[in-house]
Each structure stands twice: as C-alpha cells, then as structure tokens.
XYZ file of N, CA and C in Angstrom:
801
model
N 0.843 -1.197 0.000
C 0.000 0.000 0.000
C 0.880 1.250 0.000
N 0.594 2.185 -0.891
C 1.418 3.396 -1.050
C 1.215 4.318 0.140
N 2.360 4.831 0.649
C 2.320 5.752 1.783
C 2.156 7.178 1.227
N 0.886 7.609 1.065
C 0.610 8.909 0.444
C 1.174 10.093 1.227
N 1.069 10.111 2.523
C 1.655 11.265 3.254
C 3.155 11.421 3.004
N 3.880 10.254 2.983
C 5.333 10.321 2.742
C 5.616 10.807 1.334
N 4.837 10.341 0.351
C 5.024 10.751 -1.038
C 4.781 12.245 -1.199
N 3.693 12.725 -0.561
C 3.385 14.150 -0.650
C 4.492 14.990 -0.016
N 4.996 14.485 1.114
C 6.073 15.216 1.795
C 7.311 15.291 0.916
N 7.656 14.202 0.227
C 8.817 14.184 -0.652
C 8.631 15.162 -1.814
N 7.411 15.191 -2.359
C 7.136 16.093 -3.472
C 7.279 17.549 -3.024
N 6.752 17.837 -1.834
C 6.848 19.196 -1.298
C 8.312 19.594 -1.112
N 9.125 18.646 -0.581
C 10.551 18.927 -0.370
C 11.232 19.204 -1.704
N 10.936 18.395 -2.716
C 11.539 18.586 -4.037
C 11.137 19.928 -4.643
N 9.865 20.277 -4.508
C 9.387 21.554 -5.052
C 10.072 22.719 -4.353
N 10.127 22.633 -3.017
C 10.776 23.707 -2.261
C 12.265 23.809 -2.597
N 12.895 22.636 -2.759
C 14.316 22.637 -3.119
C 14.520 23.274 -4.482
N 13.618 22.948 -5.426
C 13.722 23.529 -6.758
C 13.551 25.035 -6.727
N 12.581 25.493 -5.914
C 12.360 26.932 -5.790
C 13.586 27.610 -5.187
N 14.145 26.971 -4.130
C 15.331 27.556 -3.466
C 16.513 27.631 -4.417
N 16.735 26.542 -5.180
C 17.850 26.521 -6.126
C 17.660 27.553 -7.231
N 16.412 27.720 -7.697
C 16.135 28.727 -8.724
C 16.433 30.124 -8.206
N 16.019 30.386 -6.986
C 16.283 31.698 -6.387
C 17.791 31.926 -6.202
N 18.493 30.849 -5.809
C 19.938 30.970 -5.628
C 20.642 31.282 -6.954
N 20.190 30.617 -8.030
C 20.777 30.875 -9.342
C 20.522 32.316 -9.780
N 19.302 32.797 -9.529
C 18.975 34.188 -9.870
C 19.845 35.142 -9.058
N 20.014 34.825 -7.769
C 20.837 35.677 -6.900
C 22.298 35.676 -7.364
N 22.798 34.505 -7.738
C 24.189 34.398 -8.200
C 24.389 35.208 -9.476
N 23.401 35.112 -10.409
C 23.504 35.883 -11.648
C 23.524 37.384 -11.354
N 22.688 37.837 -10.390
C 22.665 39.251 -10.030
C 24.003 39.676 -9.422
N 24.546 38.796 -8.565
C 25.838 39.098 -7.947
C 26.949 39.157 -8.986
N 26.895 38.253 -9.961
C 27.908 38.260 -11.019
C 27.830 39.552 -11.832
N 26.611 39.983 -12.165
C 26.444 41.238 -12.900
C 26.957 42.417 -12.083
N 26.628 42.408 -10.772
C 27.087 43.486 -9.897
C 28.614 43.495 -9.791
N 29.214 42.306 -9.718
C 30.670 42.198 -9.639
C 31.323 42.701 -10.917
N 30.742 42.324 -12.056
C 31.275 42.801 -13.334
C 31.202 44.329 -13.421
N 30.075 44.881 -12.973
C 29.901 46.330 -12.995
C 30.897 47.008 -12.059
N 31.088 46.416 -10.885
C 32.034 46.986 -9.917
C 33.454 46.945 -10.458
N 33.831 45.815 -11.075
C 35.170 45.699 -11.655
C 35.395 46.744 -12.738
N 34.367 46.952 -13.569
C 34.486 47.956 -14.624
C 34.667 49.351 -14.035
N 33.919 49.648 -12.958
C 34.050 50.946 -12.312
C 35.425 51.114 -11.684
N 35.923 50.022 -11.072
C 37.250 50.084 -10.457
C 38.341 50.314 -11.497
N 38.196 49.632 -12.641
C 39.174 49.825 -13.708
C 39.147 51.260 -14.216
N 37.953 51.805 -14.381
C 37.827 53.194 -14.833
C 38.391 54.147 -13.793
N 38.111 53.860 -12.503
C 38.623 54.708 -11.428
C 40.141 54.685 -11.402
N 40.738 53.492 -11.585
C 42.188 53.385 -11.550
C 42.819 54.164 -12.698
N 42.190 54.106 -13.875
C 42.719 54.853 -15.017
C 42.647 56.346 -14.752
N 41.462 56.807 -14.305
C 41.290 58.237 -14.055
C 42.116 58.711 -12.871
N 42.105 57.918 -11.788
C 42.833 58.307 -10.593
C 44.335 58.282 -10.843
N 44.770 57.368 -11.719
C 46.181 57.258 -12.024
C 46.737 58.479 -12.736
N 45.864 59.289 -13.311
C 46.325 60.509 -13.967
C 46.825 61.528 -12.948
N 46.324 61.398 -11.713
C 46.650 62.391 -10.706
C 47.462 61.828 -9.543
N 47.625 60.510 -9.486
C 48.225 59.874 -8.329
C 49.248 58.831 -8.751
N 50.420 58.780 -8.090
C 51.410 57.767 -8.423
C 50.853 56.359 -8.283
N 51.350 55.443 -9.096
C 50.872 54.063 -9.074
C 51.047 53.438 -7.697
N 52.133 53.793 -6.993
C 52.376 53.234 -5.670
C 51.271 53.599 -4.691
N 50.704 54.802 -4.833
C 49.624 55.226 -3.940
C 48.385 54.387 -4.191
N 48.097 54.124 -5.458
C 46.938 53.301 -5.801
C 47.084 51.919 -5.184
N 48.295 51.362 -5.208
C 48.537 50.061 -4.599
C 48.322 50.128 -3.089
N 48.765 51.212 -2.465
C 48.551 51.388 -1.028
C 47.065 51.456 -0.716
N 46.312 52.188 -1.540
C 44.871 52.306 -1.322
C 44.188 50.951 -1.431
N 44.615 50.161 -2.404
C 44.033 48.833 -2.593
C 44.308 47.938 -1.397
N 45.542 47.968 -0.912
C 45.921 47.125 0.218
C 45.259 47.585 1.508
N 44.936 48.867 1.582
C 44.367 49.420 2.817
C 42.854 49.583 2.729
N 42.209 48.803 1.866
C 40.752 48.857 1.704
C 40.264 50.250 1.354
N 41.048 50.956 0.504
C 40.601 52.245 -0.002
C 40.881 53.420 0.899
N 41.659 53.216 1.975
C 41.956 54.323 2.866
C 43.435 54.648 2.819
N 43.730 55.933 2.945
C 45.122 56.373 3.052
C 45.123 57.578 3.965
N 45.485 57.349 5.208
C 45.363 58.385 6.218
C 46.423 59.462 6.031
N 46.029 60.733 6.150
C 47.014 61.816 6.102
C 48.013 61.648 7.236
N 49.251 62.026 6.981
C 50.294 61.867 7.993
C 51.399 62.879 7.755
N 52.119 63.179 8.816
C 53.317 64.000 8.694
C 54.512 63.081 8.540
N 55.336 63.395 7.543
C 56.501 62.552 7.272
C 57.722 63.407 6.998
N 58.858 62.866 7.355
C 60.118 63.455 6.947
C 60.414 62.949 5.533
N 60.454 63.858 4.583
C 60.653 63.474 3.187
C 61.763 64.310 2.576
N 62.197 63.865 1.418
C 63.157 64.641 0.637
C 62.443 65.111 -0.619
N 62.447 66.416 -0.811
C 61.715 67.025 -1.920
C 62.689 67.426 -3.019
N 62.373 67.013 -4.226
C 63.154 67.402 -5.404
C 62.258 68.247 -6.293
N 62.681 69.474 -6.523
C 61.941 70.361 -7.424
C 62.821 70.661 -8.630
N 62.299 70.386 -9.814
C 63.057 70.601 -11.052
C 62.276 71.521 -11.970
N 63.000 72.362 -12.700
C 62.374 73.307 -13.609
C 63.286 73.510 -14.810
N 62.686 73.805 -15.949
C 63.459 74.066 -17.154
C 63.766 75.556 -17.261
N 65.002 75.864 -17.573
C 65.443 77.255 -17.683
C 65.080 77.795 -19.065
N 64.378 78.919 -19.096
C 64.055 79.564 -20.361
C 62.998 78.864 -21.192
N 62.244 77.956 -20.580
C 61.263 77.205 -21.369
C 60.075 78.070 -21.778
N 59.710 79.039 -20.936
C 58.584 79.920 -21.278
C 58.874 80.683 -22.564
N 60.086 81.196 -22.676
C 60.462 81.914 -23.904
C 60.458 80.975 -25.100
N 60.980 79.760 -24.906
C 61.014 78.793 -25.995
C 59.608 78.434 -26.453
N 58.669 78.325 -25.502
C 57.301 77.946 -25.854
C 56.615 79.025 -26.682
N 57.060 80.278 -26.522
C 56.497 81.355 -27.331
C 57.066 81.355 -28.743
N 58.287 80.879 -28.886
C 58.972 80.954 -30.173
C 58.748 79.728 -31.046
N 58.346 78.599 -30.439
C 58.209 77.354 -31.175
C 56.746 77.019 -31.465
N 56.550 76.157 -32.466
C 55.214 75.662 -32.779
C 54.670 74.888 -31.579
N 53.387 75.047 -31.232
C 52.824 74.359 -30.063
C 53.030 72.848 -30.078
N 52.904 72.228 -31.242
C 53.095 70.780 -31.314
C 54.526 70.391 -30.966
N 55.479 71.213 -31.385
C 56.884 70.949 -31.061
C 57.103 71.090 -29.560
N 56.536 72.141 -28.975
C 56.696 72.389 -27.548
C 56.159 71.212 -26.738
N 54.959 70.759 -27.057
C 54.338 69.662 -26.320
C 55.129 68.379 -26.508
N 55.584 68.109 -27.721
C 56.358 66.904 -27.996
C 57.664 66.892 -27.205
N 58.370 68.037 -27.209
C 59.634 68.140 -26.468
C 59.391 67.966 -24.975
N 58.341 68.606 -24.470
C 58.047 68.536 -23.044
C 57.644 67.128 -22.620
N 56.835 66.459 -23.421
C 56.417 65.102 -23.087
C 57.605 64.141 -23.073
N 58.505 64.299 -24.032
C 59.710 63.472 -24.050
C 60.570 63.706 -22.822
N 60.653 64.951 -22.400
C 61.421 65.307 -21.202
C 60.792 64.678 -19.961
N 59.470 64.823 -19.798
C 58.793 64.256 -18.636
C 58.969 62.737 -18.582
N 58.877 62.092 -19.703
C 59.004 60.631 -19.746
C 60.370 60.198 -19.217
N 61.418 60.843 -19.683
C 62.772 60.461 -19.263
C 63.031 60.799 -17.798
N 62.540 61.940 -17.346
C 62.758 62.305 -15.953
C 61.991 61.378 -15.008
N 60.771 61.015 -15.392
C 59.985 60.106 -14.563
C 60.659 58.745 -14.448
N 61.238 58.255 -15.531
C 61.940 56.972 -15.496
C 63.099 57.009 -14.505
N 63.846 58.115 -14.500
C 64.978 58.242 -13.587
C 64.505 58.330 -12.144
N 63.523 59.175 -11.884
C 63.020 59.359 -10.523
C 62.445 58.063 -9.967
N 61.671 57.360 -10.766
C 61.087 56.093 -10.334
C 62.175 55.065 -10.047
N 63.194 55.039 -10.871
C 64.296 54.084 -10.683
C 65.000 54.289 -9.345
N 64.961 55.518 -8.844
C 65.616 55.821 -7.570
C 64.595 55.961 -6.427
N 63.457 55.282 -6.568
C 62.462 55.145 -5.494
C 61.763 56.457 -5.138
N 61.621 57.339 -6.115
C 60.876 58.563 -5.906
C 59.561 58.528 -6.653
N 58.684 59.488 -6.347
C 57.393 59.599 -7.036
C 57.166 61.048 -7.439
N 56.804 61.242 -8.695
C 56.395 62.577 -9.130
C 54.972 62.809 -8.633
N 54.793 63.844 -7.819
C 53.461 64.134 -7.290
C 52.744 65.219 -8.072
N 53.514 66.072 -8.760
C 52.876 67.126 -9.552
C 53.764 67.518 -10.726
N 53.098 67.875 -11.839
C 53.750 68.515 -12.971
C 53.209 69.936 -13.031
N 54.085 70.899 -12.816
C 53.682 72.296 -12.735
C 54.192 73.035 -13.963
N 53.401 73.010 -15.042
C 53.895 73.578 -16.297
C 55.042 72.723 -16.796
N 56.254 73.296 -16.820
C 57.432 72.509 -17.170
C 58.202 72.090 -15.917
N 57.605 72.313 -14.730
C 58.250 71.950 -13.476
C 57.838 70.568 -13.001
N 58.720 69.964 -12.194
C 58.474 68.639 -11.631
C 58.644 68.701 -10.128
N 57.638 68.219 -9.393
C 57.734 68.083 -7.950
C 57.756 66.600 -7.621
N 58.867 66.127 -7.054
C 59.029 64.714 -6.746
C 59.334 64.523 -5.273
N 58.852 63.397 -4.717
C 59.039 63.087 -3.305
C 59.796 61.769 -3.148
N 60.629 61.748 -2.122
C 61.341 60.526 -1.747
C 61.064 60.269 -0.265
N 60.513 59.093 0.028
C 60.157 58.751 1.399
C 58.772 59.172 1.805
N 57.926 59.566 0.853
C 56.584 60.042 1.187
C 55.601 58.907 1.413
N 55.769 57.799 0.716
C 54.809 56.704 0.811
C 55.145 55.718 1.915
N 56.422 55.537 2.173
C 56.850 54.600 3.206
C 58.218 55.024 3.715
N 58.610 54.475 4.827
C 59.894 54.816 5.419
C 61.036 54.404 4.501
N 61.936 55.338 4.248
C 63.086 55.070 3.386
C 64.316 55.744 3.989
N 65.152 54.994 4.715
C 66.325 55.598 5.363
C 67.356 56.130 4.381
N 67.245 55.760 3.107
C 68.203 56.201 2.093
C 67.585 57.237 1.155
N 66.505 57.859 1.589
C 65.761 58.751 0.694
C 66.595 59.931 0.207
N 67.468 60.487 1.046
C 68.260 61.645 0.630
C 69.261 61.239 -0.442
N 69.956 60.121 -0.223
C 70.878 59.635 -1.250
C 70.144 59.303 -2.535
N 68.951 58.718 -2.402
C 68.154 58.387 -3.592
C 67.813 59.648 -4.377
N 67.434 60.705 -3.665
C 67.037 61.942 -4.336
C 68.209 62.578 -5.073
N 69.383 62.604 -4.442
C 70.544 63.218 -5.086
C 71.022 62.356 -6.262
N 70.989 61.040 -6.101
C 71.333 60.173 -7.231
C 70.347 60.360 -8.379
N 69.065 60.560 -8.031
C 68.069 60.821 -9.071
C 68.397 62.106 -9.813
N 68.803 63.138 -9.070
C 69.157 64.415 -9.702
C 70.333 64.239 -10.661
N 71.339 63.484 -10.238
C 72.488 63.225 -11.115
C 72.061 62.415 -12.338
N 71.134 61.468 -12.112
C 70.614 60.688 -13.239
C 69.813 61.540 -14.199
N 69.070 62.511 -13.661
C 68.312 63.431 -14.511
C 69.260 64.282 -15.345
N 70.370 64.683 -14.753
C 71.381 65.453 -15.498
C 71.886 64.647 -16.690
N 72.230 63.385 -16.462
C 72.738 62.543 -17.546
C 71.659 62.266 -18.586
N 70.430 62.007 -18.104
C 69.336 61.733 -19.037
C 69.067 62.942 -19.928
N 69.219 64.149 -19.373
C 68.985 65.350 -20.165
C 70.068 65.532 -21.225
N 71.304 65.160 -20.886
C 72.378 65.226 -21.883
C 72.036 64.335 -23.080
N 71.573 63.116 -22.780
C 71.208 62.187 -23.857
C 70.003 62.703 -24.651
N 69.025 63.263 -23.929
C 67.829 63.768 -24.607
C 68.169 64.961 -25.491
N 69.069 65.819 -25.035
C 69.475 66.968 -25.846
C 70.165 66.536 -27.134
N 70.874 65.416 -27.093
C 71.474 64.893 -28.322
C 70.391 64.510 -29.320
N 69.314 63.909 -28.830
C 68.190 63.561 -29.704
C 67.537 64.820 -30.270
N 67.332 65.808 -29.410
C 66.702 67.051 -29.860
C 67.573 67.759 -30.894
N 68.879 67.735 -30.666
C 69.803 68.376 -31.608
C 69.728 67.695 -32.973
N 69.642 66.376 -32.968
C 69.563 65.630 -34.228
C 68.265 65.920 -34.973
N 67.216 66.283 -34.225
C 65.921 66.600 -34.833
C 65.765 68.095 -35.110
N 66.849 68.843 -34.909
C 66.841 70.297 -35.102
C 65.794 70.961 -34.222
N 65.705 70.472 -32.978
C 64.785 71.046 -32.011
C 65.579 71.717 -30.898
N 64.969 72.668 -30.195
C 65.691 73.396 -29.143
C 66.096 72.473 -27.993
N 67.302 72.676 -27.479
C 67.782 71.891 -26.348
C 67.267 72.474 -25.039
N 67.322 71.668 -23.998
C 66.771 72.049 -22.706
C 67.878 72.229 -21.669
N 67.620 73.102 -20.711
C 68.534 73.327 -19.599
C 67.754 73.161 -18.306
N 68.325 72.420 -17.362
C 67.596 71.995 -16.167
C 68.164 72.628 -14.900
N 67.267 72.968 -13.978
C 67.656 73.395 -12.646
C 66.953 72.525 -11.618
N 67.691 72.064 -10.587
C 67.124 71.165 -9.574
C 67.475 71.678 -8.181
N 66.473 71.739 -7.304
C 66.683 72.073 -5.900
C 66.186 70.930 -5.029
N 66.970 70.558 -4.006
C 66.606 69.440 -3.129
C 66.701 69.880 -1.672
N 65.637 69.574 -0.922
C 65.600 69.903 0.504
C 64.956 68.745 1.253
N 65.316 68.614 2.530
C 64.785 67.537 3.380
C 64.093 68.147 4.591
N 62.874 67.678 4.877
C 62.148 68.191 6.026
C 60.786 67.537 6.152
N 59.958 68.077 7.034
C 58.647 67.498 7.308
C 57.575 68.102 6.413
N 56.675 67.244 5.940
C 55.526 67.685 5.152
C 54.297 66.897 5.591
N 53.136 67.388 5.198
C 51.889 66.659 5.384
C 51.557 65.965 4.072
N 51.349 64.649 4.123
C 51.041 63.889 2.912
C 49.668 63.242 3.054
N 48.952 63.122 1.933
C 47.654 62.471 1.956
C 46.922 62.638 0.645
N 45.782 61.980 0.538
C 44.927 62.113 -0.635
C 44.091 63.373 -0.459
N 44.216 64.295 -1.409
C 43.543 65.586 -1.306
C 42.656 65.817 -2.526
N 41.554 66.528 -2.306
C 40.666 66.844 -3.414
C 39.231 66.469 -3.102
N 38.469 66.169 -4.149
C 37.057 65.831 -4.028
C 36.810 64.468 -4.656
N 35.565 64.027 -4.613
C 35.209 62.752 -5.236
C 35.448 62.795 -6.738
N 35.287 63.998 -7.331
C 35.447 64.113 -8.778
C 36.914 64.202 -9.187
N 37.737 64.789 -8.338
C 39.136 65.000 -8.692
C 39.994 64.877 -7.445
N 40.792 63.832 -7.399
C 41.648 63.592 -6.250
C 43.081 63.386 -6.697
N 44.003 63.653 -5.773
C 45.406 63.427 -6.064
C 46.151 63.179 -4.761
N 47.318 62.582 -4.887
C 48.207 62.420 -3.758
C 48.956 63.728 -3.589
N 48.710 64.434 -2.480
C 49.269 65.773 -2.319
C 50.208 65.882 -1.138
N 51.028 66.921 -1.151
C 51.955 67.215 -0.062
C 51.883 68.709 0.237
N 51.996 69.044 1.516
C 51.907 70.435 1.945
C 52.993 70.680 2.993
N 53.668 71.836 2.888
C 54.642 72.180 3.910
C 55.708 73.126 3.396
N 56.405 73.771 4.349
C 57.463 74.710 3.988
C 58.613 74.031 3.272
N 58.792 72.737 3.494
C 59.879 72.003 2.838
C 59.772 72.120 1.325
N 58.556 72.102 0.819
C 58.345 72.201 -0.630
C 58.718 73.595 -1.119
N 58.301 74.614 -0.375
C 58.615 75.988 -0.762
C 60.118 76.232 -0.782
N 60.813 75.688 0.208
C 62.263 75.875 0.257
C 62.932 75.178 -0.920
N 62.491 73.971 -1.237
C 63.071 73.248 -2.378
C 62.874 74.040 -3.670
N 61.684 74.650 -3.827
C 61.408 75.434 -5.036
C 62.300 76.671 -5.097
N 62.516 77.313 -3.955
C 63.347 78.523 -3.953
C 64.828 78.181 -4.116
N 65.220 77.021 -3.617
C 66.602 76.577 -3.841
C 66.811 76.299 -5.330
N 65.808 75.711 -5.970
C 65.907 75.484 -7.417
C 66.065 76.803 -8.158
N 65.354 77.837 -7.701
C 65.455 79.145 -8.358
C 66.865 79.722 -8.235
N 67.595 79.354 -7.176
C 68.957 79.846 -6.996
C 69.930 79.263 -8.024
N 69.544 78.162 -8.675
C 70.443 77.590 -9.690
C 70.676 78.582 -10.822
N 69.708 79.423 -11.119
C 69.878 80.435 -12.156
C 70.858 81.513 -11.700
N 70.735 81.892 -10.437
C 71.623 82.922 -9.895
C 73.080 82.446 -9.884
N 73.277 81.174 -9.531
C 74.636 80.633 -9.453
C 75.081 79.997 -10.774
N 74.146 79.890 -11.739
C 74.429 79.332 -13.060
C 74.964 77.895 -12.964
N 74.262 77.081 -12.193
C 74.569 75.661 -12.068
C 73.251 74.892 -12.151
N 73.313 73.566 -12.096
C 72.088 72.805 -12.323
C 71.530 72.062 -11.112
N 72.349 71.702 -10.116
C 71.838 70.942 -8.973
C 72.309 71.592 -7.677
N 71.364 72.007 -6.851
C 71.662 72.604 -5.551
C 70.946 71.833 -4.449
N 71.635 71.610 -3.328
C 71.014 70.963 -2.171
C 71.248 71.824 -0.939
N 70.422 71.633 0.072
C 70.538 72.394 1.308
C 71.469 71.685 2.288
N 71.740 72.377 3.400
C 72.595 71.808 4.450
C 71.992 70.521 5.004
N 70.649 70.484 5.145
C 69.981 69.279 5.655
C 70.239 68.077 4.759
N 70.352 68.316 3.478
C 70.636 67.227 2.534
C 72.117 66.861 2.586
N 72.975 67.854 2.573
C 74.428 67.590 2.539
C 74.877 66.768 3.737
N 74.296 67.012 4.913
C 74.704 66.306 6.120
C 74.473 64.801 6.012
N 73.523 64.392 5.205
C 73.202 62.968 5.087
C 73.982 62.272 3.971
N 74.727 63.030 3.172
C 75.457 62.437 2.055
C 76.800 61.897 2.519
N 77.225 60.792 1.935
C 78.524 60.218 2.278
C 79.593 60.765 1.336
N 80.797 60.244 1.475
C 81.939 60.794 0.744
C 81.930 60.461 -0.745
N 80.992 59.653 -1.185
C 80.903 59.375 -2.623
C 80.427 60.597 -3.399
N 79.690 61.488 -2.704
C 79.125 62.650 -3.373
C 80.098 63.828 -3.286
N 80.389 64.404 -4.427
C 81.284 65.556 -4.490
C 80.423 66.815 -4.531
N 80.492 67.590 -3.454
C 79.687 68.809 -3.370
C 80.594 70.001 -3.084
N 80.135 71.171 -3.486
C 80.909 72.396 -3.283
C 80.009 73.436 -2.636
N 80.411 73.973 -1.463
C 79.574 74.974 -0.784
C 79.564 76.292 -1.549
N 78.425 76.960 -1.512
C 78.272 78.271 -2.128
C 78.027 79.315 -1.043
N 78.106 80.561 -1.412
C 77.895 81.647 -0.468
C 76.444 81.639 0.041
N 76.247 81.852 1.355
C 74.877 81.939 1.881
C 74.070 82.998 1.128
N 72.828 82.646 0.832
C 71.986 83.529 0.021
C 70.632 83.735 0.693
N 70.165 84.964 0.798
C 68.832 85.197 1.372
C 67.749 84.653 0.434
N 66.732 84.034 1.023
C 65.575 83.616 0.236
C 64.310 83.989 0.993
N 63.244 84.176 0.269
C 61.967 84.564 0.850
C 61.466 83.474 1.797
N 61.019 83.893 2.978
C 60.451 82.954 3.929
C 61.405 82.522 5.021
N 62.691 82.807 4.871
C 63.681 82.446 5.879
C 64.352 83.701 6.420
N 64.554 83.725 7.733
C 65.180 84.886 8.363
C 66.659 84.951 8.011
N 67.336 83.804 8.143
C 68.772 83.752 7.871
C 69.027 83.328 6.423
N 70.100 83.825 5.815
C 70.473 83.358 4.469
C 70.683 81.839 4.472
N 70.333 81.201 3.390
C 70.424 79.753 3.312
C 71.754 79.343 2.681
N 72.337 78.282 3.245
C 73.582 77.728 2.707
C 73.220 76.582 1.764
N 73.719 76.641 0.557
C 73.451 75.588 -0.421
C 74.762 75.016 -0.949
N 74.647 73.852 -1.562
C 75.823 73.139 -2.066
C 75.554 72.684 -3.502
N 76.542 72.920 -4.346
C 76.460 72.447 -5.724
C 76.912 70.999 -5.771
N 76.085 70.137 -6.334
C 76.432 68.714 -6.475
C 77.180 68.549 -7.787
N 78.477 68.357 -7.679
C 79.306 68.250 -8.884
C 79.191 66.866 -9.507
N 79.295 65.836 -8.678
C 79.295 64.482 -9.227
C 79.213 63.475 -8.092
N 79.186 62.217 -8.472
C 79.271 61.112 -7.533
C 80.396 60.217 -7.999
N 81.217 59.736 -7.072
C 82.346 58.906 -7.444
C 81.888 57.727 -8.316
N 82.675 57.434 -9.322
C 82.380 56.391 -10.306
C 81.258 56.799 -11.240
N 80.888 58.085 -11.179
C 79.871 58.602 -12.116
C 80.536 59.592 -13.065
N 79.899 59.814 -14.210
C 80.419 60.727 -15.204
C 80.367 62.166 -14.680
N 81.493 62.883 -14.776
C 81.562 64.263 -14.318
C 81.207 65.174 -15.488
N 80.193 66.049 -15.359
C 79.802 66.915 -16.455
C 80.874 67.962 -16.739
N 80.866 68.512 -17.931
C 81.876 69.485 -18.354
C 81.934 70.683 -17.409
N 80.746 71.164 -16.923
C 80.731 72.372 -16.128
C 81.341 72.141 -14.738
N 81.512 70.863 -14.337
C 82.082 70.591 -13.033
C 83.571 70.330 -13.097
N 84.174 70.285 -14.297
C 85.594 69.992 -14.446
C 86.415 71.243 -14.207
C-alpha cells in the first residue's frame, strides 16, 4: 500500500528545493552582474585616478581597503624646472613644444622612479618629486641626489636627440631639501590626487630658483648635505637670502658622484 503522506512530503521537499535553487541561481547571476559592474568601475577609477596619483599610492589604497590616512613625514623634496622654457614655448610651434616637453617628462619620470621617488605634480614645465613620502626610506636623501644626477645625464642624452631633430635643447635646474611635510589624498570625489603640503616644498622650489643665480644645475641644502657620504662631491656656495627664511640659506652644488660621469661644467 502506497504511503501517500510520505510521497506528498517528498514532493513538497523537491518543489521547495527547486524553488530555493532557482532563487539561488537568480541571486548568483545578479551578484555576477554586480561584480562585473564593480570591476568595470574600479578599472575606470584606476585609469582616471592614475592621472593624478602615483601608481604606488593606488597600490597602497588597494591594500588598505581604499583608505590612506594623512600623515606627517620626513621626506626629501626634489623640485626641477626648465630654464628659459617659457620663452622657448612662445617661439616654437605648439606641437613641437608639447612633444619636447612630453619626451622630457618621460625620461625624468623613469629616472626618478628608478631611484624610489614619485612625481606628485607637474607644474607647467616643473616637476615636484618626493622621496620617502609613501613609506619609510632611510636612504631617501641619497636616492634623491642620485636621481638628480641621473636626470642630469638623461637630459644630456635627450638633448642629443633634440639636436639631431633640429629642435631646441633644454637646460635643467634642480633644488633638493629635506624636512617634514603633510602627505595624503587631497581633493574631491570628482578629482583627487596624492598631495603634499609644507614649507619644505617651498624651500626646495626657492633653492631650485637659486640655480639660475649661481648658473649651475643641482643645488642641495645643508639638511641634505649632512646625510650624504663621501661618494658625493659637493661644493659649498655663499649663503643667500631667500623669501620665507630669516637667515640666508647655505646651499651646495652637487658636482658628481664617485664612479659617475663628471659633467663638463664641473671639471
């Protein structure tokens, strides 16, 4: 004799199981669509955000679940600027100016990155780079000065290319200072960047401006010189007043590094 209650119970269980599995499949499909949409948004965000923020910062944000807390750090600031570029930009075709500038930025970024620095801003034809801003780097000062020497050599090579193309050559000025800054992600939801704030940046920029006065290409402050070892050949210059400081600032011309090529102007 057939056990009808048991049969009905089994049918009910099967029906309920089928309904549950159908709902689960629908839920999984919705989750997959949502995941695909989220991935697409993340990829777009990384592309857009990468225009304003170093790749290393994006990696930090990813590892830290999207957070990057503002902090005060001891960093080494490298400020670089092209001498006479404004005049050149007025005299040359705009396409030539942009092409020359883009080639310059590409080569300088390669050198700075190779020496563990990050370009945080491009200011016209100027470059603001940080060493030790993202993580602790006990060799940040040496890295910054080696980067400056590498930028000098890279510019020599780039000028050879420009000369061969009958394009105007470039002249570089670099100022380096070490001190405390505030670092963090700054801006709005629509436009964000990895930013730095502090007097250290202003001093580095004004030291770079002194390269024109002294007619040399790389200047560092006393705070930087104290951390350099005997491999670096530096020459002290006369103390010079600069805006924002009560006492005249002492700077040093970086001539070369032992086992490195010595430029003509340093011989």
